[in-house]
Amino acid sequence: TMIRRLARCLLYRKGVSERFARNHWATPSSTETQEGPPDSDFAESFKHKLLPSQQFRNGLSKLEKKRLQLLIKQTEMYCSIARKVPTTFSDEEWNRLLDLRSVSERVGHLEFIAVKARKVEMDQHKKNGGEIFGAHMQQQIERYNAGGMGYGPQLYELMANPLRRKERDNLVKGARVWSSLRLMDEHPTIVFDMQYVFDGQHDREHSIKKQLQFCITENLQSVRPLPLIISNVPDNENGKFYTENVLGFWGSEKQHQMILPDVEKVSPRAAVRKATGKKNPKIVYISRHARKVLDGPLDADAYVICASYDNNRESFIAAKNQKINAYRLPIQKYCNWQHGAHVLPLPNTMRLFRDLVQTGGDWS
């Protein structure tokens, strides 16, 4: 029927495949499917605003009246399920709708009328905006002069929460980070190894970089942030663009108010030596391909996380090349992991280490 064709056309315009639309709307026979009546409020609104006038109906031939009844049913169905619905419909628009033969053209015409009416409404709202604001301000002034709470210029004004100021927020976060740096012996350092991100051959490179941005943001907002180091960042335009544009912290106006992670072009071992001042710091490289399992309190000076999806054993190879002991997380011991590789996103791994610091190494 034409009703079913109209619904199928609406589905096509929303990107639904033809096969799905055909299967969804197909019925054994036309007599088995009956469209239920629309909501009473909607039917009343449709009757008063969108139906053609009696004068327009009288000027139609018998065949055109029959066609008009079908178009009214189609238009009523369209208005009940579409997002862009006309608010008014003139006789001229109904006459134009009678001339359109295909369902697709009629749907496009109804959407055009709805968009055009919305634009006229918004233009009128902008035109009357000044008058509405003036009347509102006059009401506030009268309320203020009467001893009430009138809000506006030179009246009562709402003050934003001073604790939400960006400068104060940065200072509070910076104080937390500085406290963690002073307790370097109690709080381990987290090192992100970026050597596979900037080689130009890593899959989903952009996703890894955005995950690191989330790690830094959540670490700054946490009650007990951990010292962070981003190692193996090349000292070139690519590395500079990454720190300033992708991460977005470096080069900002408030950078001097934040204590940001150390960005080093050297390896994780050299970066940890520089940060801790120890000649032989205890370092653990997290790799899901390692044989040893990390469990118990965090007693190492630094934990290295490979910025990679680790599909080609990148973390294990990096740990072996840098002569760092590799350990895997005790996922199988404490989690019922049923499907997929034992890979945690970088933000999840960071949350895990922060929780371990607060619980004293309680993995359960």
Short mmCIF file of N, CA and C in Angstrom, two decimals, residues 186-276:
data_model
loop_
_atom_site.label_atom_id
_atom_site.label_comp_id
_atom_site.label_asym_id
_atom_site.label_seq_id
_atom_site.Cartn_x
_atom_site.Cartn_y
_atom_site.Cartn_z
N GLU A 186 57.50 6.31 48.49
CA GLU A 186 56.27 5.58 48.78
C GLU A 186 55.40 5.40 47.53
N HIS A 187 55.48 6.36 46.62
CA HIS A 187 54.66 6.30 45.42
C HIS A 187 55.54 5.94 44.23
N PRO A 188 55.26 4.84 43.56
CA PRO A 188 56.08 4.48 42.40
C PRO A 188 55.80 5.40 41.22
N THR A 189 56.76 5.50 40.35
CA THR A 189 56.62 6.30 39.14
C THR A 189 56.09 5.43 38.01
N ILE A 190 55.15 5.98 37.25
CA ILE A 190 54.60 5.29 36.09
C ILE A 190 55.24 5.89 34.84
N VAL A 191 55.81 5.02 34.02
CA VAL A 191 56.50 5.45 32.81
C VAL A 191 55.76 4.89 31.60
N PHE A 192 55.46 5.75 30.65
CA PHE A 192 54.86 5.33 29.39
C PHE A 192 55.95 5.29 28.32
N ASP A 193 56.12 4.12 27.74
CA ASP A 193 57.13 3.93 26.69
C ASP A 193 56.47 4.18 25.34
N MET A 194 56.87 5.27 24.66
CA MET A 194 56.23 5.69 23.42
C MET A 194 57.02 5.30 22.17
N GLN A 195 57.96 4.38 22.27
CA GLN A 195 58.82 4.11 21.14
C GLN A 195 58.07 3.53 19.95
N TYR A 196 56.96 2.84 20.18
CA TYR A 196 56.21 2.25 19.07
C TYR A 196 55.14 3.18 18.52
N VAL A 197 54.93 4.30 19.17
CA VAL A 197 53.90 5.23 18.72
C VAL A 197 54.42 6.15 17.62
N PHE A 198 55.68 6.51 17.72
CA PHE A 198 56.25 7.48 16.77
C PHE A 198 57.05 6.82 15.65
N ASP A 199 56.94 5.51 15.49
CA ASP A 199 57.68 4.87 14.41
C ASP A 199 56.93 4.87 13.09
N GLY A 200 55.65 5.36 13.12
CA GLY A 200 54.87 5.45 11.90
C GLY A 200 54.30 4.13 11.42
N GLN A 201 54.53 3.04 12.15
CA GLN A 201 54.05 1.73 11.73
C GLN A 201 53.04 1.13 12.70
N HIS A 202 52.72 1.85 13.74
CA HIS A 202 51.84 1.31 14.78
C HIS A 202 50.38 1.47 14.37
N ASP A 203 49.61 0.40 14.54
CA ASP A 203 48.19 0.45 14.25
C ASP A 203 47.47 1.25 15.32
N ARG A 204 46.45 1.95 14.90
CA ARG A 204 45.60 2.75 15.81
C ARG A 204 46.45 3.70 16.67
N GLU A 205 47.34 4.39 16.01
CA GLU A 205 48.25 5.30 16.72
C GLU A 205 47.48 6.42 17.40
N HIS A 206 46.47 6.96 16.72
CA HIS A 206 45.71 8.08 17.28
C HIS A 206 44.99 7.65 18.55
N SER A 207 44.46 6.44 18.58
CA SER A 207 43.75 5.96 19.77
C SER A 207 44.68 5.86 20.96
N ILE A 208 45.90 5.40 20.75
CA ILE A 208 46.87 5.30 21.84
C ILE A 208 47.19 6.70 22.40
N LYS A 209 47.37 7.65 21.52
CA LYS A 209 47.69 9.01 21.97
C LYS A 209 46.54 9.62 22.77
N LYS A 210 45.30 9.40 22.35
CA LYS A 210 44.17 9.92 23.10
C LYS A 210 44.02 9.24 24.45
N GLN A 211 44.35 7.94 24.52
CA GLN A 211 44.29 7.25 25.81
C GLN A 211 45.29 7.85 26.79
N LEU A 212 46.45 8.21 26.29
CA LEU A 212 47.44 8.82 27.16
C LEU A 212 46.95 10.18 27.67
N GLN A 213 46.23 10.89 26.84
CA GLN A 213 45.65 12.17 27.29
C GLN A 213 44.67 11.94 28.43
N PHE A 214 43.85 10.91 28.33
CA PHE A 214 42.93 10.58 29.42
C PHE A 214 43.68 10.20 30.70
N CYS A 215 44.80 9.50 30.54
CA CYS A 215 45.60 9.10 31.71
C CYS A 215 46.10 10.33 32.47
N ILE A 216 46.60 11.31 31.75
CA ILE A 216 47.13 12.51 32.39
C ILE A 216 46.01 13.29 33.07
N THR A 217 44.87 13.42 32.39
CA THR A 217 43.76 14.19 32.95
C THR A 217 43.23 13.54 34.23
N GLU A 218 43.01 12.24 34.19
CA GLU A 218 42.50 11.55 35.38
C GLU A 218 43.52 11.56 36.51
N ASN A 219 44.79 11.47 36.18
CA ASN A 219 45.82 11.49 37.22
C ASN A 219 45.86 12.85 37.92
N LEU A 220 45.69 13.93 37.16
CA LEU A 220 45.68 15.27 37.78
C LEU A 220 44.45 15.46 38.66
N GLN A 221 43.33 14.85 38.29
CA GLN A 221 42.09 15.02 39.05
C GLN A 221 41.97 14.08 40.23
N SER A 222 42.84 13.10 40.32
CA SER A 222 42.74 12.13 41.41
C SER A 222 43.25 12.72 42.73
N VAL A 223 42.83 12.09 43.84
CA VAL A 223 43.25 12.56 45.16
C VAL A 223 44.73 12.28 45.38
N ARG A 224 45.20 11.14 44.91
CA ARG A 224 46.61 10.78 45.05
C ARG A 224 47.21 10.50 43.67
N PRO A 225 47.59 11.54 42.96
CA PRO A 225 48.19 11.31 41.64
C PRO A 225 49.57 10.68 41.76
N LEU A 226 49.94 9.94 40.74
CA LEU A 226 51.24 9.29 40.70
C LEU A 226 52.18 10.06 39.79
N PRO A 227 53.47 10.06 40.12
CA PRO A 227 54.44 10.71 39.22
C PRO A 227 54.46 10.00 37.87
N LEU A 228 54.40 10.78 36.79
CA LEU A 228 54.35 10.23 35.45
C LEU A 228 55.57 10.67 34.65
N ILE A 229 56.02 9.79 33.77
CA ILE A 229 57.09 10.10 32.83
C ILE A 229 56.67 9.56 31.47
N ILE A 230 56.81 10.38 30.44
CA ILE A 230 56.55 9.96 29.06
C ILE A 230 57.90 9.86 28.38
N SER A 231 58.34 8.66 28.12
CA SER A 231 59.69 8.44 27.58
C SER A 231 59.63 8.11 26.10
N ASN A 232 60.82 8.19 25.48
CA ASN A 232 60.99 7.88 24.06
C ASN A 232 60.14 8.77 23.16
N VAL A 233 59.98 10.04 23.55
CA VAL A 233 59.31 11.03 22.70
C VAL A 233 60.38 11.74 21.88
N PRO A 234 60.33 11.67 20.56
CA PRO A 234 61.40 12.25 19.73
C PRO A 234 61.48 13.76 19.89
N ASP A 235 62.68 14.25 19.87
CA ASP A 235 62.92 15.70 19.99
C ASP A 235 62.88 16.32 18.60
N ASN A 236 61.70 16.32 17.99
CA ASN A 236 61.54 16.90 16.66
C ASN A 236 60.15 17.52 16.56
N GLU A 237 59.77 17.91 15.35
CA GLU A 237 58.47 18.56 15.17
C GLU A 237 57.32 17.61 15.48
N ASN A 238 57.50 16.33 15.19
CA ASN A 238 56.44 15.36 15.47
C ASN A 238 56.17 15.25 16.96
N GLY A 239 57.26 15.16 17.75
CA GLY A 239 57.10 15.09 19.19
C GLY A 239 56.53 16.37 19.79
N LYS A 240 56.95 17.52 19.27
CA LYS A 240 56.45 18.80 19.76
C LYS A 240 54.97 18.97 19.43
N PHE A 241 54.59 18.56 18.21
CA PHE A 241 53.18 18.65 17.83
C PHE A 241 52.32 17.77 18.71
N TYR A 242 52.84 16.61 19.07
CA TYR A 242 52.07 15.68 19.90
C TYR A 242 51.83 16.25 21.29
N THR A 243 52.87 16.78 21.92
CA THR A 243 52.72 17.29 23.29
C THR A 243 51.85 18.54 23.35
N GLU A 244 51.95 19.40 22.34
CA GLU A 244 51.22 20.68 22.39
C GLU A 244 49.82 20.58 21.81
N ASN A 245 49.62 19.76 20.78
CA ASN A 245 48.34 19.73 20.10
C ASN A 245 47.48 18.52 20.46
N VAL A 246 48.10 17.35 20.56
CA VAL A 246 47.32 16.16 20.86
C VAL A 246 47.01 16.08 22.35
N LEU A 247 48.03 16.18 23.20
CA LEU A 247 47.80 16.16 24.63
C LEU A 247 47.13 17.45 25.10
N GLY A 248 47.59 18.59 24.60
CA GLY A 248 46.94 19.85 24.87
C GLY A 248 47.31 20.53 26.16
N PHE A 249 48.23 19.97 26.95
CA PHE A 249 48.62 20.59 28.22
C PHE A 249 49.80 21.54 28.02
N TRP A 250 50.79 21.09 27.28
CA TRP A 250 51.97 21.91 27.05
C TRP A 250 51.65 23.01 26.05
N GLY A 251 52.18 24.19 26.33
CA GLY A 251 51.92 25.33 25.45
C GLY A 251 50.66 26.09 25.77
N SER A 252 49.90 25.68 26.80
CA SER A 252 48.67 26.38 27.16
C SER A 252 48.99 27.57 28.06
N GLU A 253 47.99 28.43 28.26
CA GLU A 253 48.18 29.63 29.08
C GLU A 253 48.40 29.29 30.55
N LYS A 254 47.85 28.21 31.02
CA LYS A 254 47.93 27.83 32.43
C LYS A 254 49.00 26.77 32.68
N GLN A 255 49.92 26.60 31.77
CA GLN A 255 50.92 25.55 31.94
C GLN A 255 51.78 25.79 33.17
N HIS A 256 52.06 27.07 33.48
CA HIS A 256 52.92 27.36 34.63
C HIS A 256 52.24 27.03 35.95
N GLN A 257 50.92 26.80 35.94
CA GLN A 257 50.21 26.47 37.16
C GLN A 257 50.05 24.95 37.34
N MET A 258 50.50 24.18 36.39
CA MET A 258 50.33 22.73 36.44
C MET A 258 51.68 22.04 36.57
N ILE A 259 51.67 20.92 37.27
CA ILE A 259 52.85 20.05 37.34
C ILE A 259 52.58 18.88 36.42
N LEU A 260 53.18 18.92 35.25
CA LEU A 260 52.89 17.96 34.21
C LEU A 260 53.92 16.84 34.20
N PRO A 261 53.62 15.73 33.53
CA PRO A 261 54.60 14.64 33.45
C PRO A 261 55.87 15.08 32.75
N ASP A 262 56.97 14.44 33.11
CA ASP A 262 58.25 14.70 32.45
C ASP A 262 58.24 14.04 31.07
N VAL A 263 58.56 14.80 30.06
CA VAL A 263 58.64 14.28 28.69
C VAL A 263 60.11 14.10 28.36
N GLU A 264 60.51 12.87 28.15
CA GLU A 264 61.92 12.56 27.92
C GLU A 264 62.08 11.88 26.56
N LYS A 265 63.19 12.18 25.91
CA LYS A 265 63.49 11.52 24.64
C LYS A 265 64.33 10.27 24.83
N VAL A 266 64.72 9.99 26.07
CA VAL A 266 65.57 8.84 26.36
C VAL A 266 64.70 7.64 26.70
N SER A 267 65.34 6.51 26.95
CA SER A 267 64.65 5.27 27.27
C SER A 267 64.05 5.34 28.66
N PRO A 268 63.13 4.42 29.00
CA PRO A 268 62.54 4.42 30.34
C PRO A 268 63.56 4.28 31.46
N ARG A 269 64.59 3.44 31.29
CA ARG A 269 65.59 3.26 32.34
C ARG A 269 66.33 4.56 32.61
N ALA A 270 66.76 5.24 31.55
CA ALA A 270 67.48 6.51 31.72
C ALA A 270 66.58 7.58 32.32
N ALA A 271 65.30 7.57 31.94
CA ALA A 271 64.37 8.56 32.48
C ALA A 271 64.13 8.34 33.97
N VAL A 272 64.03 7.07 34.39
CA VAL A 272 63.82 6.77 35.81
C VAL A 272 65.05 7.12 36.62
N ARG A 273 66.24 6.85 36.09
CA ARG A 273 67.48 7.24 36.78
C ARG A 273 67.52 8.74 37.01
N LYS A 274 67.13 9.50 36.01
CA LYS A 274 67.15 10.95 36.11
C LYS A 274 66.13 11.44 37.13
N ALA A 275 64.95 10.82 37.18
CA ALA A 275 63.89 11.27 38.08
C ALA A 275 64.16 10.88 39.53
N THR A 276 64.64 9.67 39.76
CA THR A 276 64.85 9.18 41.13
C THR A 276 66.23 9.50 41.68
#
